[in-house]
Short mmCIF file of C-alpha atoms in Angstrom, two decimals:
data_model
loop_
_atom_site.label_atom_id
_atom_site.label_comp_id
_atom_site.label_asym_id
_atom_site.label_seq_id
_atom_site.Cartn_x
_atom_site.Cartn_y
_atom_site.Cartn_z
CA UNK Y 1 72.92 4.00 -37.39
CA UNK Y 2 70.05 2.59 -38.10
CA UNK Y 3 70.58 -1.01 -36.62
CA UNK Y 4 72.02 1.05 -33.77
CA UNK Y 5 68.38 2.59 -33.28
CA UNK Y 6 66.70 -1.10 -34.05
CA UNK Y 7 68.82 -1.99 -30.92
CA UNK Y 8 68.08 0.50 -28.72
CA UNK Y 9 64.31 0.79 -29.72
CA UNK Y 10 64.32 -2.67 -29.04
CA UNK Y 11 66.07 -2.81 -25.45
CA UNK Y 12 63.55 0.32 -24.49
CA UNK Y 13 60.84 -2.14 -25.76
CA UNK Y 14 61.55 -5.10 -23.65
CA UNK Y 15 62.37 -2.88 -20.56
CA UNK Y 16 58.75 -1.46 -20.93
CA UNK Y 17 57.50 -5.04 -21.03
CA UNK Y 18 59.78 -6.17 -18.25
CA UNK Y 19 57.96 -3.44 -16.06
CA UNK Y 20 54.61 -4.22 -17.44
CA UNK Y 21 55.15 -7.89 -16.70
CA UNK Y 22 56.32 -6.85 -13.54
CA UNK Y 23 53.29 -4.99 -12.63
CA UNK Y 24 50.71 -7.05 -14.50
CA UNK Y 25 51.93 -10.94 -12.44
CA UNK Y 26 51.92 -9.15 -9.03
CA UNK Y 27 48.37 -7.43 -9.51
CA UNK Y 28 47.12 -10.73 -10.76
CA UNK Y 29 48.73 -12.72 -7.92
CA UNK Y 30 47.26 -9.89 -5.22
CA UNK Y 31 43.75 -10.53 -6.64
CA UNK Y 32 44.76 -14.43 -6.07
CA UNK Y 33 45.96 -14.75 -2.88
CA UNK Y 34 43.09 -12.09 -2.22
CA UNK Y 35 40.54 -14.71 -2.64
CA UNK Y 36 42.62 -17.68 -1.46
CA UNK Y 37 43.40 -15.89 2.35
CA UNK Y 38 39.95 -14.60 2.42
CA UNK Y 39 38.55 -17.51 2.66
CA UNK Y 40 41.35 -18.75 4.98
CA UNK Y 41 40.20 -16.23 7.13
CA UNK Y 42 36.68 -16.78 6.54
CA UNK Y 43 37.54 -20.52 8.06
CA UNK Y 44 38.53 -18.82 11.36
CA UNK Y 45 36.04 -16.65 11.57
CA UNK Y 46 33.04 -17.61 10.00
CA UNK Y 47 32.45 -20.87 8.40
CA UNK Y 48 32.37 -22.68 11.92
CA UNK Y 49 29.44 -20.45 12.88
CA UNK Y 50 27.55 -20.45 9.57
CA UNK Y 51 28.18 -23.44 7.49
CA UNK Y 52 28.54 -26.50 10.26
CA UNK Y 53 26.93 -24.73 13.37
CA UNK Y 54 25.42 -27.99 13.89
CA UNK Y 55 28.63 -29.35 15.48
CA UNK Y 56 30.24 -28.87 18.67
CA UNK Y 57 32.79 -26.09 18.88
CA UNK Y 58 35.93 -28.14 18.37
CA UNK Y 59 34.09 -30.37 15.60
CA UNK Y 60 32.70 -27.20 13.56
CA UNK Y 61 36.37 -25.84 13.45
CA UNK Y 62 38.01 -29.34 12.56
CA UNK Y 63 35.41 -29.34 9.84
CA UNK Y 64 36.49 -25.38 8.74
CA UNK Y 65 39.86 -26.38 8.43
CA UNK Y 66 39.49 -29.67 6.27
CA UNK Y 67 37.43 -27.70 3.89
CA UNK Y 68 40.31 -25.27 3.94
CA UNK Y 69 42.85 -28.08 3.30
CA UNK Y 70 40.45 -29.14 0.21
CA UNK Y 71 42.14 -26.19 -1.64
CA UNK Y 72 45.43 -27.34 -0.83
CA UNK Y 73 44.64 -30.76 -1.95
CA UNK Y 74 43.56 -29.31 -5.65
CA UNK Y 75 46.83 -27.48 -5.73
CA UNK Y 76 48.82 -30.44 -7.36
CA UNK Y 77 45.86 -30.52 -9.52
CA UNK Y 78 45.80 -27.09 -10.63
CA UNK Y 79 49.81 -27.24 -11.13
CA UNK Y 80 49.39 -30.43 -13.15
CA UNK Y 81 46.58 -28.87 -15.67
CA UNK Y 82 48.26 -25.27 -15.84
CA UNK Y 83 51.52 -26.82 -15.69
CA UNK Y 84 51.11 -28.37 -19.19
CA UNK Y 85 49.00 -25.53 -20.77
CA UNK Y 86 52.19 -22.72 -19.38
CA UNK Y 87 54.61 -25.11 -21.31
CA UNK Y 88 52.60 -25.83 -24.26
CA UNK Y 89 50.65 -22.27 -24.85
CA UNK Y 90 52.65 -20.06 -22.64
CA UNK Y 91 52.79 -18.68 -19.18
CA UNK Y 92 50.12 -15.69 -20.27
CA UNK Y 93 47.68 -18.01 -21.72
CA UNK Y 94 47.49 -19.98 -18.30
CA UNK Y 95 47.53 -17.30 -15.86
CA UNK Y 96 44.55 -15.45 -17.51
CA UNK Y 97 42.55 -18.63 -16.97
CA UNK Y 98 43.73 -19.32 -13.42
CA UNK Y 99 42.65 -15.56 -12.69
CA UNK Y 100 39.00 -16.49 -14.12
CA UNK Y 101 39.10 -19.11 -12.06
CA UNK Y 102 39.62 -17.68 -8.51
CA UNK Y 103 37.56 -14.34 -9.40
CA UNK Y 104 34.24 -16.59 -9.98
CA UNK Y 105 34.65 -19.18 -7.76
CA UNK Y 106 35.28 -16.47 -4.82
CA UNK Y 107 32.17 -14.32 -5.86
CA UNK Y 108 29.93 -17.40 -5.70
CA UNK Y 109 30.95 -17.97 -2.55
CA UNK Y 110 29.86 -14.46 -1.19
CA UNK Y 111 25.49 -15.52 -2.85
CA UNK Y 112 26.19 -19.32 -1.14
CA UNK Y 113 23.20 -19.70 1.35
CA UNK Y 114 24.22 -20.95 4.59
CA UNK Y 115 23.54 -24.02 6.82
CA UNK Y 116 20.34 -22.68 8.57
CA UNK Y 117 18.79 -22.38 4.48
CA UNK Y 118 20.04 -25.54 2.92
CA UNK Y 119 21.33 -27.34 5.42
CA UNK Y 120 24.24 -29.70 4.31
CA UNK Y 121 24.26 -28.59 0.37
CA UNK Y 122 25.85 -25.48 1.56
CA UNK Y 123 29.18 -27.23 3.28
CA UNK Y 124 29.23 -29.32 0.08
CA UNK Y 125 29.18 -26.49 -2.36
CA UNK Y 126 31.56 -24.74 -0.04
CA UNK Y 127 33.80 -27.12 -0.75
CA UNK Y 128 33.36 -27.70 -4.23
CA UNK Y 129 34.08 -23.74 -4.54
CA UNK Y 130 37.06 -24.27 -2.73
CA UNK Y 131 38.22 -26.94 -4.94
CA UNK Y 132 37.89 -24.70 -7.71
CA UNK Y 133 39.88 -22.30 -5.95
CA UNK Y 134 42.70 -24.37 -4.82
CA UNK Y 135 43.32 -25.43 -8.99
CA UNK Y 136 43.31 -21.82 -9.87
CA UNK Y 137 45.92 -21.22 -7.14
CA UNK Y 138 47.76 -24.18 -8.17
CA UNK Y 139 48.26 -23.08 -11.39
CA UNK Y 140 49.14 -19.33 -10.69
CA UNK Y 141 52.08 -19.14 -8.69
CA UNK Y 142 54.56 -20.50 -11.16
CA UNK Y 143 52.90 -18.50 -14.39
CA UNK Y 144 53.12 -15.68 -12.30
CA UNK Y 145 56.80 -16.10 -10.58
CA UNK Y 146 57.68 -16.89 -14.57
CA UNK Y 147 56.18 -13.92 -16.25
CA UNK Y 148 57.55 -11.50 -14.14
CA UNK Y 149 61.36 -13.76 -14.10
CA UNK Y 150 61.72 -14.29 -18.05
CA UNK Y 151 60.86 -11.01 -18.96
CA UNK Y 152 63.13 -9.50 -16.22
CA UNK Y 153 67.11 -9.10 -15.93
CA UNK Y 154 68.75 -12.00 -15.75
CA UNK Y 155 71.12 -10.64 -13.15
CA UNK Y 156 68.04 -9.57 -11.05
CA UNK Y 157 66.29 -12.76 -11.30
CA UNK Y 158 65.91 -13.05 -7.26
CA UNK Y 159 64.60 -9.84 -7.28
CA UNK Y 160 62.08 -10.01 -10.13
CA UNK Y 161 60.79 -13.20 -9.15
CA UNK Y 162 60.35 -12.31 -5.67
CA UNK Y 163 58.08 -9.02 -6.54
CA UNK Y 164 55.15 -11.12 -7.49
CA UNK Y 165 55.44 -13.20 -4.57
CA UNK Y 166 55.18 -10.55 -2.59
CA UNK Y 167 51.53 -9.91 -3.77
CA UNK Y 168 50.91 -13.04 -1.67
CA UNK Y 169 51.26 -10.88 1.58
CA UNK Y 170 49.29 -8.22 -0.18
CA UNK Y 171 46.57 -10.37 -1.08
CA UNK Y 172 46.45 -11.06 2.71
CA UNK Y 173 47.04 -7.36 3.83
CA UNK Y 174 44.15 -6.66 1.52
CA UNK Y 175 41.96 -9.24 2.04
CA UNK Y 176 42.59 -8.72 6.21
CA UNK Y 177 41.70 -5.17 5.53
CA UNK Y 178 38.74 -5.40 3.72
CA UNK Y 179 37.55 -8.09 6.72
CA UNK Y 180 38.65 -5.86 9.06
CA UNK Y 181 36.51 -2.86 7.74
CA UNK Y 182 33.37 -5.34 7.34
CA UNK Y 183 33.79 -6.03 10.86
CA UNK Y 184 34.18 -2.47 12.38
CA UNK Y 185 31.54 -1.10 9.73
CA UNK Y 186 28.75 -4.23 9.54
CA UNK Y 187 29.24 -4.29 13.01
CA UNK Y 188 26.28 -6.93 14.38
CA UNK Y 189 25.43 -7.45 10.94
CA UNK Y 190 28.64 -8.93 10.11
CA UNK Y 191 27.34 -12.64 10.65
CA UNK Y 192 24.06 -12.06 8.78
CA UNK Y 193 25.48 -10.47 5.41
CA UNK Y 194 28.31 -8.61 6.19
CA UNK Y 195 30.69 -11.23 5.72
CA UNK Y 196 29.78 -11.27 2.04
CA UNK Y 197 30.82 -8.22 1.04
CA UNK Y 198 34.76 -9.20 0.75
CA UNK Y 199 33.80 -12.29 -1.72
CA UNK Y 200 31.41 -10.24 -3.65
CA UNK Y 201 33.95 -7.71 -4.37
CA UNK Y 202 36.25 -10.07 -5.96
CA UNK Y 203 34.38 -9.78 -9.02
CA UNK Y 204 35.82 -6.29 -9.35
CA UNK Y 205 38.79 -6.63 -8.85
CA UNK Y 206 38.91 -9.74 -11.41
CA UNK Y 207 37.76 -7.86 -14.25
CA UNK Y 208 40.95 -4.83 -13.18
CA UNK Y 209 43.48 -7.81 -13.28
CA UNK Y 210 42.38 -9.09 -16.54
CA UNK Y 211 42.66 -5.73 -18.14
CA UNK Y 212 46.19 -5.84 -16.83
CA UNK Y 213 47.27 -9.07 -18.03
CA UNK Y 214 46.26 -9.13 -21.42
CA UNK Y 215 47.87 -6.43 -22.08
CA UNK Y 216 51.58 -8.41 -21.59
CA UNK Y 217 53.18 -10.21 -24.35
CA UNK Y 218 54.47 -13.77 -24.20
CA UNK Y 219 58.18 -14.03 -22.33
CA UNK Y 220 61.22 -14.44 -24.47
CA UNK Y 221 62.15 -17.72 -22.51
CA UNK Y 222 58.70 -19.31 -23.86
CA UNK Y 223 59.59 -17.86 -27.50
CA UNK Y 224 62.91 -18.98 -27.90
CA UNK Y 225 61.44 -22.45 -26.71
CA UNK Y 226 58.90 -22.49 -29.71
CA UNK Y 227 60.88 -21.05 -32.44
CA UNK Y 228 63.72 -23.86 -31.63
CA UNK Y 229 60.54 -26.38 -31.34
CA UNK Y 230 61.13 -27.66 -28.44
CA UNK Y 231 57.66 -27.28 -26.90
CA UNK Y 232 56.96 -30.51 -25.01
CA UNK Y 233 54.02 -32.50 -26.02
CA UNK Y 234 53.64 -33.99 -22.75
CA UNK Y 235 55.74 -31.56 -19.87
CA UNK Y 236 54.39 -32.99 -16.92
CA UNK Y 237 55.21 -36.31 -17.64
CA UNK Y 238 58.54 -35.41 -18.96
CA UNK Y 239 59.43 -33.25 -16.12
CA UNK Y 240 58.62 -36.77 -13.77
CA UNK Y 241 60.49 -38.34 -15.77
CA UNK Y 242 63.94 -36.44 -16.19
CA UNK Y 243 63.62 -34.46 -13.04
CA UNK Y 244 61.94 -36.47 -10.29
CA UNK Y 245 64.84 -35.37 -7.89
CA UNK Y 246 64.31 -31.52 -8.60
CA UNK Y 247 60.54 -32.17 -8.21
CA UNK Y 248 61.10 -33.63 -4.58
CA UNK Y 249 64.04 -31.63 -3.51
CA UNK Y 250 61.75 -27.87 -4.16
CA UNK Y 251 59.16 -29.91 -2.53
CA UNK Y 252 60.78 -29.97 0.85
CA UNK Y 253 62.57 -27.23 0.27
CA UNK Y 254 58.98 -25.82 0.24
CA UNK Y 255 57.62 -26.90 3.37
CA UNK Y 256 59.52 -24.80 6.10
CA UNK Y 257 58.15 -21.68 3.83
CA UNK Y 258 54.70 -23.55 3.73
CA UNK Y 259 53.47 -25.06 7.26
CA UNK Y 260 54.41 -22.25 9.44
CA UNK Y 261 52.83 -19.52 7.78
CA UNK Y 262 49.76 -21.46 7.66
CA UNK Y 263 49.99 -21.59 11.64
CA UNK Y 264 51.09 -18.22 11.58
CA UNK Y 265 48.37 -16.56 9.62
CA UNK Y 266 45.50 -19.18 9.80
CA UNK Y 267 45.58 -21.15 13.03
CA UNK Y 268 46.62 -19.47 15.63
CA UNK Y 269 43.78 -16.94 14.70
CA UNK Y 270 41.27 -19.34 15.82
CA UNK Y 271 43.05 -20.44 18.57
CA UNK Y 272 43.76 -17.30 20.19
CA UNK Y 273 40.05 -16.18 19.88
CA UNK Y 274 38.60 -19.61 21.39
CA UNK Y 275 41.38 -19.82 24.42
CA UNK Y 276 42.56 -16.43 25.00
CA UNK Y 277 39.22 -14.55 24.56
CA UNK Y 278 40.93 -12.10 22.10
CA UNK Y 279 38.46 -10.19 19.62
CA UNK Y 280 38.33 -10.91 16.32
CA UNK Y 281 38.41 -8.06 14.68
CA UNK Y 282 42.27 -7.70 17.15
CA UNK Y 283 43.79 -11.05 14.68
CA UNK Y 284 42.81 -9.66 11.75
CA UNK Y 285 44.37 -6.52 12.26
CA UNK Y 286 47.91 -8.55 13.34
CA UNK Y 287 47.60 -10.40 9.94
CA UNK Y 288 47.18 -6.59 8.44
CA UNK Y 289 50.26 -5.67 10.21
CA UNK Y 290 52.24 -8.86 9.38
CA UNK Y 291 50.81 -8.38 5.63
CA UNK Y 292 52.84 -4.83 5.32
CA UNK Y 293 56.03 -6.58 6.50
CA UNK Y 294 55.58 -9.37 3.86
CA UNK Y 295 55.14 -6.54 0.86
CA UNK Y 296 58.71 -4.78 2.11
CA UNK Y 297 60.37 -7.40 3.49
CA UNK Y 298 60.03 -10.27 0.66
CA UNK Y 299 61.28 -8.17 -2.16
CA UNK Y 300 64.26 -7.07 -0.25
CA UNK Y 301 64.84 -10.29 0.18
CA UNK Y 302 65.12 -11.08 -3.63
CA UNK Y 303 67.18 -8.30 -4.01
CA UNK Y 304 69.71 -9.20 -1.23
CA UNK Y 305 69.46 -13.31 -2.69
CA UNK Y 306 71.07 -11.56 -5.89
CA UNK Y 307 74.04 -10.46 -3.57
CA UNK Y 308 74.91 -12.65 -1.40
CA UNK Y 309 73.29 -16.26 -3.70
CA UNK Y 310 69.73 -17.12 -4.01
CA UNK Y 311 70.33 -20.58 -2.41
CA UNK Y 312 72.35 -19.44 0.91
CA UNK Y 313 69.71 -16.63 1.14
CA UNK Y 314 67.05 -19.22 1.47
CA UNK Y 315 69.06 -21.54 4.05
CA UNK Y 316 69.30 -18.69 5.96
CA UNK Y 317 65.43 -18.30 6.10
CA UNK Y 318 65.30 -21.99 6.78
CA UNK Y 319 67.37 -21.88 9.97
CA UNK Y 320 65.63 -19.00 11.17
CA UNK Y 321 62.63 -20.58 10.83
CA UNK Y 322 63.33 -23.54 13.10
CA UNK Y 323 64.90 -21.21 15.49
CA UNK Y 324 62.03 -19.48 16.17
CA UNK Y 325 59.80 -22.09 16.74
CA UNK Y 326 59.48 -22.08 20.49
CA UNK Y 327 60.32 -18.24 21.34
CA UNK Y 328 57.50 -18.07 18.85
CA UNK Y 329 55.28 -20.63 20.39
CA UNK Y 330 56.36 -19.01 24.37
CA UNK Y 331 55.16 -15.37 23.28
CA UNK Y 332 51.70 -17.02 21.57
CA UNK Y 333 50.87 -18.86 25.19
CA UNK Y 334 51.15 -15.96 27.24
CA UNK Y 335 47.43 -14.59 25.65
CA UNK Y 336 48.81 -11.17 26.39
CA UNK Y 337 47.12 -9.28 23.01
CA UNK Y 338 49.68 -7.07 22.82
CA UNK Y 339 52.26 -9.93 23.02
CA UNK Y 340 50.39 -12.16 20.62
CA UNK Y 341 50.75 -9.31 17.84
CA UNK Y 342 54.47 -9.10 18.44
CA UNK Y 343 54.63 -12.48 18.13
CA UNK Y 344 52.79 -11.92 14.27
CA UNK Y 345 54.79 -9.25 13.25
CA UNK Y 346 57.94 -10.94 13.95
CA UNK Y 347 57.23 -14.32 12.94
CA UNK Y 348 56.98 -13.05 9.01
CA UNK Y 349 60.82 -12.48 9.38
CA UNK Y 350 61.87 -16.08 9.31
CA UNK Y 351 59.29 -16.68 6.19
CA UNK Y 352 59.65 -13.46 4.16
CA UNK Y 353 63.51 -14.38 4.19
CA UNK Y 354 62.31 -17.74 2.38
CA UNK Y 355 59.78 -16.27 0.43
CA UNK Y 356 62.26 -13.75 -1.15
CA UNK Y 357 64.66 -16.41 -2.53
CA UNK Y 358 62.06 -19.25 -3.11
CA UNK Y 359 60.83 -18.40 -6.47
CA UNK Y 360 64.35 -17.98 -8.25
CA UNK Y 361 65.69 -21.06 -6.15
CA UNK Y 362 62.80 -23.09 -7.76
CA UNK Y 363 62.16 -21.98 -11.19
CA UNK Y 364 66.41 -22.05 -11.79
CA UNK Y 365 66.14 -26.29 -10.84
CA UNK Y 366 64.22 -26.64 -14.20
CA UNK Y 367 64.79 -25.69 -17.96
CA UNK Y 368 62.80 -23.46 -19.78
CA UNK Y 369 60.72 -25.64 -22.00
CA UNK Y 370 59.68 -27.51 -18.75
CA UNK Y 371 59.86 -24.48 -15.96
CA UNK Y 372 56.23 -24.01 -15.74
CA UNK Y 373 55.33 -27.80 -14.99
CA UNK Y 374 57.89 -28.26 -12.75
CA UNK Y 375 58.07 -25.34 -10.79
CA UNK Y 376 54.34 -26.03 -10.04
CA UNK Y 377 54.71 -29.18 -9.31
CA UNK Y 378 57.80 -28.47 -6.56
CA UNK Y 379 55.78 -25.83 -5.01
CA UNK Y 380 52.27 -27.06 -5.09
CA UNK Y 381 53.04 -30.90 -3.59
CA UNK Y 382 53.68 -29.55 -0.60
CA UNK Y 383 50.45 -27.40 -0.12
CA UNK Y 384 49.16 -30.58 0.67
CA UNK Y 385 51.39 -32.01 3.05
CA UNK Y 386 52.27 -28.50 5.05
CA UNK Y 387 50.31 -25.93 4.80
CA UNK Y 388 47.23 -27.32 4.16
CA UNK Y 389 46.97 -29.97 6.66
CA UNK Y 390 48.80 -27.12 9.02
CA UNK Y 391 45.81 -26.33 11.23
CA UNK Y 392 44.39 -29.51 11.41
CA UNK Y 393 47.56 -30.91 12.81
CA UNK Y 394 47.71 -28.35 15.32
CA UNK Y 395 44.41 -29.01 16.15
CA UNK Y 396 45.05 -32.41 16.58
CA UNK Y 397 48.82 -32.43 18.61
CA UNK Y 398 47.23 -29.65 20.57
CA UNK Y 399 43.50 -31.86 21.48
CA UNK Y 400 45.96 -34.70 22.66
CA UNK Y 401 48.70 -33.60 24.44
CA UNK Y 402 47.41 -30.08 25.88
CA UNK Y 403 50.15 -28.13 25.14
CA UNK Y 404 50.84 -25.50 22.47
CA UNK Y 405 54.49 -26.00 22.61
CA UNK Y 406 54.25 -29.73 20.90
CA UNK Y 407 53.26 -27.35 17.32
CA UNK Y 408 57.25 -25.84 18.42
CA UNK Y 409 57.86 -29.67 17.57
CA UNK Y 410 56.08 -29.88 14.14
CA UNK Y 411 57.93 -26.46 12.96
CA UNK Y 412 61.12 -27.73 13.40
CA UNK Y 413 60.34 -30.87 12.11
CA UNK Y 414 59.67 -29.41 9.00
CA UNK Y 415 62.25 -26.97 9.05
CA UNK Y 416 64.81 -29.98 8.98
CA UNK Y 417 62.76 -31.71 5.94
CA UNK Y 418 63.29 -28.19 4.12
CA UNK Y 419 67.04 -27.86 5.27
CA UNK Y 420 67.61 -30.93 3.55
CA UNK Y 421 65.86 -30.24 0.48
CA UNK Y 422 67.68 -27.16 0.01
CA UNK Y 423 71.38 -28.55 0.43
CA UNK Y 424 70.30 -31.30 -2.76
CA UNK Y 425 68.54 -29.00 -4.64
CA UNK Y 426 70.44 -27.49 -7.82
CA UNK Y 427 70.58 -25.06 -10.27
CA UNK Y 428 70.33 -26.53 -13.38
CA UNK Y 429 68.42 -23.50 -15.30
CA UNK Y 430 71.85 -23.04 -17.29
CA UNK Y 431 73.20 -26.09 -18.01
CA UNK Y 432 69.92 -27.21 -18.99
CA UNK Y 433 70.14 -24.78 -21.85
CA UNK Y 434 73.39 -26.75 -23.18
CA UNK Y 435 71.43 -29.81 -23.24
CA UNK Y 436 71.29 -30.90 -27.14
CA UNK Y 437 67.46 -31.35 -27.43
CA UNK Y 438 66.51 -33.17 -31.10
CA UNK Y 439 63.34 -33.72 -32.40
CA UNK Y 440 63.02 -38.15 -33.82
CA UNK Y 441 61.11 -38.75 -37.08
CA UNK Y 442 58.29 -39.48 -34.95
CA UNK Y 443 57.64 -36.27 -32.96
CA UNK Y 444 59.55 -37.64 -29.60
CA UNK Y 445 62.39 -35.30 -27.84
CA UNK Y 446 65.18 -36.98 -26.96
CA UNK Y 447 67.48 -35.35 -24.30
CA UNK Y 448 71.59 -36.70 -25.79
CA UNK Y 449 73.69 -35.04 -22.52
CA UNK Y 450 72.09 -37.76 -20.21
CA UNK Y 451 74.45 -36.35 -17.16
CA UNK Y 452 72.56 -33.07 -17.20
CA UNK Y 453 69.44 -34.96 -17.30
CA UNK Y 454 69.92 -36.79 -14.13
CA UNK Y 455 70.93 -33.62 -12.29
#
C-alpha cells in the first residue's frame, strides 16, 4: 500500500508540475513576444517619425524595418548561446535568463532619447537594444516550447507544446492593446511621451514572469539525460554535426509560418496607413482582433495535430498558406478599412494552423540531450531569412514593380520552400532514444547506431 501511495503521490506531483510548467512557459513567452511585437509595432508607427525623421518618408521606413530585421539577425545568435546552456544546465536555467534579457532591454528602450536630442546615437542604441532583444528571443522559444512539452503527456505533446506558442499571439494581443490604449488615452501626446509607456511597463511584467518561472522544476527529459550522463559538452556543434538535415529541413519548414505573418502583422500596417490613409490607431486594433484568434485558434490546433498527426496537421497549414496568398493580397488593395480587417482576421487561419503543430513537429526531429540546440537552431535560422527581412522585401518588390500583388509571389514562394521541408523532415524523437550513446575514456560521446544518426 504504501508504494501504491508513493505512486500515486508521485503522478499527482508531476501533474501539478505539468500544469505549473504549463502556465509558467506561456506567461514567460507572453511577456516575450510582448516586448518583441511592441517594438515591431513601434517600427510602423513610431520609429520612422522619431528616431530617423531626418529621411524621406520611404527612406525613414526602410531604415525602421532594417533595425527591426537586426533582431531577427541575433536570433541564430541567441539560439546558439541558449541552445548550449538549455542542453548543458537545463531548459529552466536558460529561459530565466532569456526573460532578463527582453524585460531590460525593452524598458531601456521606453528612457532612449530620440533623434531631435542625440541625433544619430539614438538609432544606434536602438539598435543595439534590439540586438539584445532578438538573442533573448532566440533563445526562448525552444526553452519555452520544451518546458511546457517534457513535463506534459506524451500523448498530448501537440497540444502542450502548442499552449506556449500561443502566448506569441498574446504577446501581440497585449502588446496591440496596450498601444492601442496609449493612443486613444495620450491622444496628441502620444508622439512626445506617450509611446513610452508600453516599454516602460515591461519592467513589471518581467519581475511577475520571473516569480512564475522559478518556481518550476527541471523537466524529466533533461533529468533522465544527466543521470544517464549524457549531457553534451558541446550540443551545438554536435547537433551540426549529426543532424545537419533536421536543422535545414525545420528551417524551411519554418518559413511559410515565418514570412507571412511578418507581412501580416508588421508590414502591411505601415503600408495601409501611408497608401490607404487608414488611422493608426484602426491597424492596431486588427492586430488586437487577429491576436484573440491566434490565443484560440493555435492551441486547438495542437490538440487536433494529436488526432489526426502533427506532421499532416502542419502540411495542411502550409497549403493553406500559399492558397491564400492572392485572395489575401486582392482584399488588402481594395483600402476598404473594413475589408482590410477581414483580410487580418482571416489571414491568422492559414498560420495558427502551422503554429499549432510547429513546435511538436520540430522539437520530435531531435533527441533529448540535443532538443534545445537544435530546435533553436531550426526555428531561429529562418527569422533571418523570412520574417525578418519580410518587410523590407515588400518594400522593395513593391518600390519596383508598383504592385502589391508581386508580395502574392513571395508568399507562395515560400510556402513551396516550407512544403518541401516538411515532406523530408522526420521524427526521430523516439528512435533517437534507442540510440546506444557511450561515454570514451576521454570524455567524447560516441553515437554506435550510425543509421539513426544520419536520419
Amino acid at each position: 500500500m504504501n508504494q501504491e501511495s508513493e505512486v500515486v503521490e508521485n503522478d499527482v506531483s508531476t501533474k501539478k508540475m505539468g500544469r505549473r510548467a504549463l502556465v509558467g512557459s506561456t506567461v514567460g513567452t507572453i511577456i516575450e513576444w510582448y516586448d518583441f511585437f511592441l517594438y515591431a509595432t513601434a517600427s510602423a508607427l513610431i520609429f520612422p517619425k522619431l528616431f530617423f525623421s531626418d529621411s524621406d518618408p520611404y527612406v525613414a521606413t526602410l531604415l525602421s524595418f532594417a533595425t527591426f530585421a537586426v533582431g531577427f539577425l541575433a536570433r541564430p545568435v541567441g539560439a546558439i548561446i541558449f541552445g548550449h546552456f538549455g542542453d548543458r544546465v537545463g531548459r529552466k536555467n536558460a529561459l530565466v535568463i532569456t526573460l532578463w534579457i527582453m524585460g531590460l532591454s525593452s524598458f531601456l528602450m521606453g528612457v532612449l532619447p530620440t533623434y531631435a536630442t542625440i541625433g544619430f546615437l539614438a538609432p544606434l542604441m536602438l539598435v543595439i537594444l534590439r540586438l539584445l532583444q532578438g538573442i533573448g528571443v532566440g533563445g526562448e522559444w525552444a526553452g519555452s516550447v520544451l518546458l511546457a512539452m517534457e513535463w506534459g503527456n506524451k500523448k498530448k505533446q501537440g497540444f502542450t507544446a502548442s499552449v506556449p506558442n500561443a502566448g506569441v499571439g498574446a504577446g501581440m494581443l497585449l502588446s496591440s492593446a496596450v498601444v492601442g490604449l496609449c493612443i486613444a488615452f495620450t491622444g496628441d501626446n502620444f508622439y512626445v511621451w506617450g509611446w513610452r509607456i508600453p516599454f516602460i511597463a515591461s519592467l513589471l511584467l518581467l519581475l511577475v514572469g520571473m516569480v512564475i518561472r522559478l518556481r518550476i522544476l527541471e523537466t524529466p527529459s533533461f533529468r533522465k539525460v544527466e543521470e544517464g550522463n549524457q549531457v553534451s559538452k558541446m550540443p551545438v556543434l554536435e547537433v551540426l554535426r549529426f543532424y545537419p538535415k533536421q536543422v535545414i529541413y525545420s528551417a524551411m519548414a519554418k518559413m511559410s509560418e515565418h514570412a507571412p505573418f511578418a507581412i501580416f502583422t508588421t508590414f502591411m500596417i505601415n503600408y495601409s496607413i501611408n497608401n490607404f490613409k487608414v488611422e493608426s490607431e484602426y491597424m492596431v486594433n486588427a492586430n488586437t482582433f487577429a491576436s484573440i484568434l491566434m490565443c484560440i485558434n493555435i492551441p486547438l490546433f495542437g490538440y487536433l495535430s494529436d488526432k489526426i498527426g502533427i506532421k499532416k496537421m502542419y502540411m495542411i497549414g502550409v497549403i493553406v498558406t500559399i492558397l491564400w496568398a492572392f485572395p489575401y493580397i486582392g482584399l488588402m488593395s481594395t483600402g476598404v478599412p473594413v475589408v482590410i480587417l477581414l483580410a487580418t482576421i482571416l489571414s491568422m487561419f492559414p498560420h495558427n494552423i502551422q503554429a499549432g503543430a510547429q513546435p511538436a513537429l520540430i522539437s520530435q526531429a531531435f533527441p533529448a540531450r540535443l532538443r534545445y540546440s537544435g530546435a533553436s537552431l531550426g526555428t531561429q535560422i529562418p527569422a533571418v531569412f523570412a520574417g525578418g527581412i519580410a518587410p523590407l522585401v515588400c518594400t522593395y518588390l513593391i518600390q519596383t514593380t508598383g504592385t502589391l500583388y508581386s508580395i502574392g509571389f513571395y508568399i507562395v514562394f515560400v510556402g513551396l520552400i516550407s512544403l518541401i521541408g516538411t515532406i523530408l523532415l522526420k521524427n526521430i524523437s523516439q528512435v533517437s532514444e534507442e540510440v546506444s550513446i557511450t561515454t570514451n575514456y576521454d570524455g567524447h560521446l560516441s553515437l554506435t547506431n550510425t543509421e539513426d544518426v544520419k536520419a
